[in-house]
Amino acid sequence: MGSEREPQYVHAHAGDNVAVVVNPGGLPAGARFSSGLKLREAVPEAHKVALADLAAGEAIVRYGVPIGYAHRAIARGSWVHEGLMTLPEPPELSSCPLATDVPAPLAPLEGYAFEGFHNADGTVGTKNILGISTTVQCVAATVDHAVRRIKAEVLPRYPSVDDVVAITHPYGCGVAIDAPGAAIPIRTLRNLSLNPNFGGEILLVSLGCEKLQPVRMIPAGALPVLEEAPSVAVMQEARHGFGEIVANIMELAEKKLRRLNERRRTTCPAAELVVGLQCGGSDALSGVTANPAVGFAADLLVRAGATVMFSEVTEVRDAAHLLTARAATPQIAQDFLREMAWYDEYLRAGGADRSANPTPGNVKGGLGNVVEKAMGSIAKAGTTALRGVFAAGERVTQKGLVFAATPASDFICGTLQLAAGMNVHIFTTGRGTPYGLAVAPVIKVANNSGLAARWHDLIDVDAGRIATGEATVEKVGWEIFLLVLDVSSGGKRTWADRWGLHNEFVLFNPGPVT
Ligand code: CA
């Protein structure tokens, strides 16, 4: 422990009775802050210190809300860790206010643009990728084999195409395909194929006998180009072995590469961006550094007309009452409550509840419980009205700030946000993760400068400068906004893209497996 710097803490809200220690490595007992507060014991970095004497049962207030109740009396200057806190009850969904505190629209922000790929359906890509989708896991290894050969033998002839990506997954057969839960993975696969970064040129590989038939995955009209027969390759129709199967996939792929290669970036308003927000490996600084900076950038993007999507049901559940109040209409608030109730029931049926959320790393990073995590997490969503709510795997069709319901699992959330139409991703982290996606660029923002320094070649933005006073939320927010435009234009590459760190597609399947 110990630090060269003056002992320093940050408040999330003026009325809070705890604050978070900022110094890298934490502070020893006896450390004295400029306010006069002296630590009674050592407090790790990003953990909470009591600013006042707290009685047993008294609310521990952070972000202006009770994040828990003191198990026993806690003296001023003590370390307030998760073992001292009782989890509050979640907000009762039936008593959440509906559109009672709708923020007034912010002034439009004009003149910001990026260089993107226009698609026939009106969407805009930030990358130009050939996607090869699959109906069933049976064909995954074959498609991976074909993609390796396409990348080595064919792609070099089409330099305007950024990548070839196989959309492989464990779904498609051995599942109760008509069960209500099956709708989620099926529409996720369909809408993944419609992601703007695939340019409407998806190729679909099927086995033949699987439950998820191509017409069920992509019904007629969902993706006009697929109505041309050559866009679907069915393995069991091949007569001359594996060589013919691979040659067929490669030949179809080349037709699509030829068309994709004709595309050029053109200037598009920032309004064409569909920005997905997510966090992973959070710590207690996330709610005062990276997430507020991303929230500031989210407001700028909304002002510029873009779609900004936040997700992760278990991380917003404890802030449900704040978000329903912010909904633009009572119907949008009701839609939000529907998604919360669905997830409450999903967890209950699995014998769990929202307290399953914080990870050991979250807790080590100073996050006492899921309420504290939620209050930090929703800072990402900025301050504008909630304009729409979409169920898991649905395609987002609304500009402004929207909620796309997903689990908090990084890969499942990322996959569902891609299905929702995300063309650029902003990801905040405190503990650090090398997370990345092949389909959309992932901009990683660090909550603390220690992580940004250690992982200088994995982290794109250091928001830890906000805690140490080296930068403001506004300054880092503008940096993130401008970086989004640059990355989306094919300019600066994210670290995840430079290293090719691309996590798997992971479907959310709440339905039964047979
Ligand atoms: Ca996450």
PDB file of C-alpha atoms in Angstrom, residues 141-274:
ATOM      1  CA  ALA A 141     -16.256 -26.365 -37.933  1.00  0.00           C
ATOM      2  CA  THR A 142     -16.820 -26.632 -41.688  1.00  0.00           C
ATOM      3  CA  VAL A 143     -17.542 -22.907 -41.917  1.00  0.00           C
ATOM      4  CA  ASP A 144     -14.467 -22.111 -39.808  1.00  0.00           C
ATOM      5  CA  HIS A 145     -12.411 -24.243 -42.208  1.00  0.00           C
ATOM      6  CA  ALA A 146     -13.893 -22.438 -45.228  1.00  0.00           C
ATOM      7  CA  VAL A 147     -13.320 -19.016 -43.636  1.00  0.00           C
ATOM      8  CA  ARG A 148      -9.643 -19.805 -43.020  1.00  0.00           C
ATOM      9  CA  ARG A 149      -9.261 -20.646 -46.705  1.00  0.00           C
ATOM     10  CA  ILE A 150     -11.302 -17.628 -47.872  1.00  0.00           C
ATOM     11  CA  LYS A 151      -9.125 -15.305 -45.798  1.00  0.00           C
ATOM     12  CA  ALA A 152      -5.928 -16.843 -47.119  1.00  0.00           C
ATOM     13  CA  GLU A 153      -6.860 -17.431 -50.766  1.00  0.00           C
ATOM     14  CA  VAL A 154      -9.713 -15.092 -51.742  1.00  0.00           C
ATOM     15  CA  LEU A 155      -9.946 -12.042 -49.450  1.00  0.00           C
ATOM     16  CA  PRO A 156      -6.559 -10.571 -50.563  1.00  0.00           C
ATOM     17  CA  ARG A 157      -8.125  -9.958 -54.002  1.00  0.00           C
ATOM     18  CA  TYR A 158     -10.824  -7.741 -52.428  1.00  0.00           C
ATOM     19  CA  PRO A 159      -8.917  -5.078 -50.469  1.00  0.00           C
ATOM     20  CA  SER A 160     -11.966  -2.930 -49.678  1.00  0.00           C
ATOM     21  CA  VAL A 161     -13.451  -5.719 -47.563  1.00  0.00           C
ATOM     22  CA  ASP A 162     -12.273  -5.559 -43.955  1.00  0.00           C
ATOM     23  CA  ASP A 163     -12.849  -9.119 -42.809  1.00  0.00           C
ATOM     24  CA  VAL A 164     -14.739 -12.393 -43.180  1.00  0.00           C
ATOM     25  CA  VAL A 165     -16.585 -13.452 -40.022  1.00  0.00           C
ATOM     26  CA  ALA A 166     -18.240 -16.806 -39.305  1.00  0.00           C
ATOM     27  CA  ILE A 167     -21.347 -16.411 -37.142  1.00  0.00           C
ATOM     28  CA  THR A 168     -21.135 -19.755 -35.376  1.00  0.00           C
ATOM     29  CA  HIS A 169     -23.022 -20.740 -32.218  1.00  0.00           C
ATOM     30  CA  PRO A 170     -24.215 -23.788 -30.224  1.00  0.00           C
ATOM     31  CA  TYR A 171     -27.901 -23.395 -31.202  1.00  0.00           C
ATOM     32  CA  GLY A 172     -30.087 -24.776 -33.998  1.00  0.00           C
ATOM     33  CA  CYS A 173     -30.914 -28.360 -33.077  1.00  0.00           C
ATOM     34  CA  GLY A 174     -31.491 -30.480 -29.966  1.00  0.00           C
ATOM     35  CA  VAL A 175     -33.619 -27.641 -28.619  1.00  0.00           C
ATOM     36  CA  ALA A 176     -37.336 -27.123 -28.009  1.00  0.00           C
ATOM     37  CA  ILE A 177     -37.692 -24.938 -31.085  1.00  0.00           C
ATOM     38  CA  ASP A 178     -41.347 -24.029 -30.428  1.00  0.00           C
ATOM     39  CA  ALA A 179     -40.919 -23.211 -26.714  1.00  0.00           C
ATOM     40  CA  PRO A 180     -41.493 -19.524 -25.915  1.00  0.00           C
ATOM     41  CA  GLY A 181     -37.848 -19.039 -24.935  1.00  0.00           C
ATOM     42  CA  ALA A 182     -36.684 -20.184 -28.393  1.00  0.00           C
ATOM     43  CA  ALA A 183     -37.877 -16.934 -29.941  1.00  0.00           C
ATOM     44  CA  ILE A 184     -34.911 -15.116 -28.387  1.00  0.00           C
ATOM     45  CA  PRO A 185     -32.009 -17.106 -29.909  1.00  0.00           C
ATOM     46  CA  ILE A 186     -33.833 -17.397 -33.259  1.00  0.00           C
ATOM     47  CA  ARG A 187     -34.452 -13.673 -33.643  1.00  0.00           C
ATOM     48  CA  THR A 188     -30.937 -12.981 -32.364  1.00  0.00           C
ATOM     49  CA  LEU A 189     -29.455 -15.068 -35.206  1.00  0.00           C
ATOM     50  CA  ARG A 190     -31.772 -13.435 -37.755  1.00  0.00           C
ATOM     51  CA  ASN A 191     -30.996  -9.908 -36.586  1.00  0.00           C
ATOM     52  CA  LEU A 192     -27.256 -10.610 -36.273  1.00  0.00           C
ATOM     53  CA  SER A 193     -27.321 -11.315 -40.017  1.00  0.00           C
ATOM     54  CA  LEU A 194     -28.898  -7.881 -40.495  1.00  0.00           C
ATOM     55  CA  ASN A 195     -26.132  -6.050 -38.604  1.00  0.00           C
ATOM     56  CA  PRO A 196     -25.215  -2.946 -40.653  1.00  0.00           C
ATOM     57  CA  ASN A 197     -21.561  -3.991 -40.810  1.00  0.00           C
ATOM     58  CA  PHE A 198     -22.474  -7.004 -43.014  1.00  0.00           C
ATOM     59  CA  GLY A 199     -23.845  -4.751 -45.757  1.00  0.00           C
ATOM     60  CA  GLY A 200     -26.887  -6.959 -46.497  1.00  0.00           C
ATOM     61  CA  GLU A 201     -24.676  -9.578 -48.189  1.00  0.00           C
ATOM     62  CA  ILE A 202     -24.920 -12.387 -45.667  1.00  0.00           C
ATOM     63  CA  LEU A 203     -24.245 -15.975 -46.726  1.00  0.00           C
ATOM     64  CA  LEU A 204     -26.066 -18.685 -44.773  1.00  0.00           C
ATOM     65  CA  VAL A 205     -24.745 -22.227 -44.318  1.00  0.00           C
ATOM     66  CA  SER A 206     -27.206 -24.945 -43.276  1.00  0.00           C
ATOM     67  CA  LEU A 207     -26.777 -28.667 -42.592  1.00  0.00           C
ATOM     68  CA  GLY A 208     -30.170 -29.725 -43.967  1.00  0.00           C
ATOM     69  CA  CYS A 209     -31.904 -31.788 -41.270  1.00  0.00           C
ATOM     70  CA  GLU A 210     -31.690 -29.308 -38.370  1.00  0.00           C
ATOM     71  CA  LYS A 211     -34.643 -27.913 -36.455  1.00  0.00           C
ATOM     72  CA  LEU A 212     -33.718 -24.320 -37.234  1.00  0.00           C
ATOM     73  CA  GLN A 213     -34.312 -24.409 -40.994  1.00  0.00           C
ATOM     74  CA  PRO A 214     -33.011 -21.451 -43.050  1.00  0.00           C
ATOM     75  CA  VAL A 215     -36.544 -20.208 -43.772  1.00  0.00           C
ATOM     76  CA  ARG A 216     -37.298 -20.225 -40.065  1.00  0.00           C
ATOM     77  CA  MET A 217     -34.136 -18.345 -39.196  1.00  0.00           C
ATOM     78  CA  ILE A 218     -34.606 -15.767 -41.948  1.00  0.00           C
ATOM     79  CA  PRO A 219     -38.215 -15.711 -43.210  1.00  0.00           C
ATOM     80  CA  ALA A 220     -38.930 -14.442 -46.717  1.00  0.00           C
ATOM     81  CA  GLY A 221     -38.664 -10.688 -46.849  1.00  0.00           C
ATOM     82  CA  ALA A 222     -36.524 -10.334 -43.719  1.00  0.00           C
ATOM     83  CA  LEU A 223     -33.408 -10.064 -45.822  1.00  0.00           C
ATOM     84  CA  PRO A 224     -34.263  -9.714 -49.533  1.00  0.00           C
ATOM     85  CA  VAL A 225     -30.853 -10.763 -50.799  1.00  0.00           C
ATOM     86  CA  LEU A 226     -31.303 -14.198 -49.193  1.00  0.00           C
ATOM     87  CA  GLU A 227     -34.260 -14.907 -51.440  1.00  0.00           C
ATOM     88  CA  GLU A 228     -31.704 -15.516 -54.141  1.00  0.00           C
ATOM     89  CA  ALA A 229     -31.067 -19.237 -53.789  1.00  0.00           C
ATOM     90  CA  PRO A 230     -27.264 -19.043 -54.046  1.00  0.00           C
ATOM     91  CA  SER A 231     -27.043 -17.247 -50.690  1.00  0.00           C
ATOM     92  CA  VAL A 232     -27.837 -20.464 -48.828  1.00  0.00           C
ATOM     93  CA  ALA A 233     -25.458 -23.432 -48.880  1.00  0.00           C
ATOM     94  CA  VAL A 234     -26.980 -26.705 -47.616  1.00  0.00           C
ATOM     95  CA  MET A 235     -24.263 -29.249 -46.752  1.00  0.00           C
ATOM     96  CA  GLN A 236     -26.422 -32.369 -47.091  1.00  0.00           C
ATOM     97  CA  GLU A 237     -27.195 -31.479 -50.722  1.00  0.00           C
ATOM     98  CA  ALA A 238     -23.550 -31.986 -51.720  1.00  0.00           C
ATOM     99  CA  ARG A 239     -22.819 -35.174 -53.754  1.00  0.00           C
ATOM    100  CA  HIS A 240     -19.042 -35.219 -53.909  1.00  0.00           C
ATOM    101  CA  GLY A 241     -17.756 -34.888 -50.380  1.00  0.00           C
ATOM    102  CA  PHE A 242     -16.149 -32.240 -48.222  1.00  0.00           C
ATOM    103  CA  GLY A 243     -14.137 -30.747 -51.080  1.00  0.00           C
ATOM    104  CA  GLU A 244     -17.324 -29.882 -52.957  1.00  0.00           C
ATOM    105  CA  ILE A 245     -18.940 -28.450 -49.829  1.00  0.00           C
ATOM    106  CA  VAL A 246     -16.016 -26.121 -49.133  1.00  0.00           C
ATOM    107  CA  ALA A 247     -15.661 -25.144 -52.798  1.00  0.00           C
ATOM    108  CA  ASN A 248     -19.363 -24.248 -52.880  1.00  0.00           C
ATOM    109  CA  ILE A 249     -19.092 -22.023 -49.792  1.00  0.00           C
ATOM    110  CA  MET A 250     -15.968 -20.362 -51.201  1.00  0.00           C
ATOM    111  CA  GLU A 251     -17.596 -19.728 -54.568  1.00  0.00           C
ATOM    112  CA  LEU A 252     -20.685 -18.144 -52.966  1.00  0.00           C
ATOM    113  CA  ALA A 253     -18.443 -16.115 -50.668  1.00  0.00           C
ATOM    114  CA  GLU A 254     -16.462 -14.767 -53.601  1.00  0.00           C
ATOM    115  CA  LYS A 255     -19.631 -13.520 -55.336  1.00  0.00           C
ATOM    116  CA  LYS A 256     -20.468 -11.559 -52.212  1.00  0.00           C
ATOM    117  CA  LEU A 257     -16.899 -10.328 -51.733  1.00  0.00           C
ATOM    118  CA  ARG A 258     -16.997  -8.961 -55.279  1.00  0.00           C
ATOM    119  CA  ARG A 259     -20.083  -6.880 -54.445  1.00  0.00           C
ATOM    120  CA  LEU A 260     -18.833  -5.780 -51.016  1.00  0.00           C
ATOM    121  CA  ASN A 261     -15.546  -4.706 -52.593  1.00  0.00           C
ATOM    122  CA  GLU A 262     -17.398  -2.135 -54.739  1.00  0.00           C
ATOM    123  CA  ARG A 263     -18.559  -0.256 -51.644  1.00  0.00           C
ATOM    124  CA  ARG A 264     -16.858   2.975 -50.552  1.00  0.00           C
ATOM    125  CA  ARG A 265     -17.136   5.036 -47.406  1.00  0.00           C
ATOM    126  CA  THR A 266     -19.169   8.231 -47.742  1.00  0.00           C
ATOM    127  CA  THR A 267     -19.794  11.055 -45.304  1.00  0.00           C
ATOM    128  CA  CYS A 268     -22.700  10.200 -42.974  1.00  0.00           C
ATOM    129  CA  PRO A 269     -24.199  12.259 -40.162  1.00  0.00           C
ATOM    130  CA  ALA A 270     -23.371  11.091 -36.633  1.00  0.00           C
ATOM    131  CA  ALA A 271     -27.112  10.316 -36.421  1.00  0.00           C
ATOM    132  CA  GLU A 272     -26.451   7.045 -38.305  1.00  0.00           C
ATOM    133  CA  LEU A 273     -24.451   5.613 -35.424  1.00  0.00           C
ATOM    134  CA  VAL A 274     -25.985   2.901 -33.237  1.00  0.00           C
TER     135      VAL A 274
END
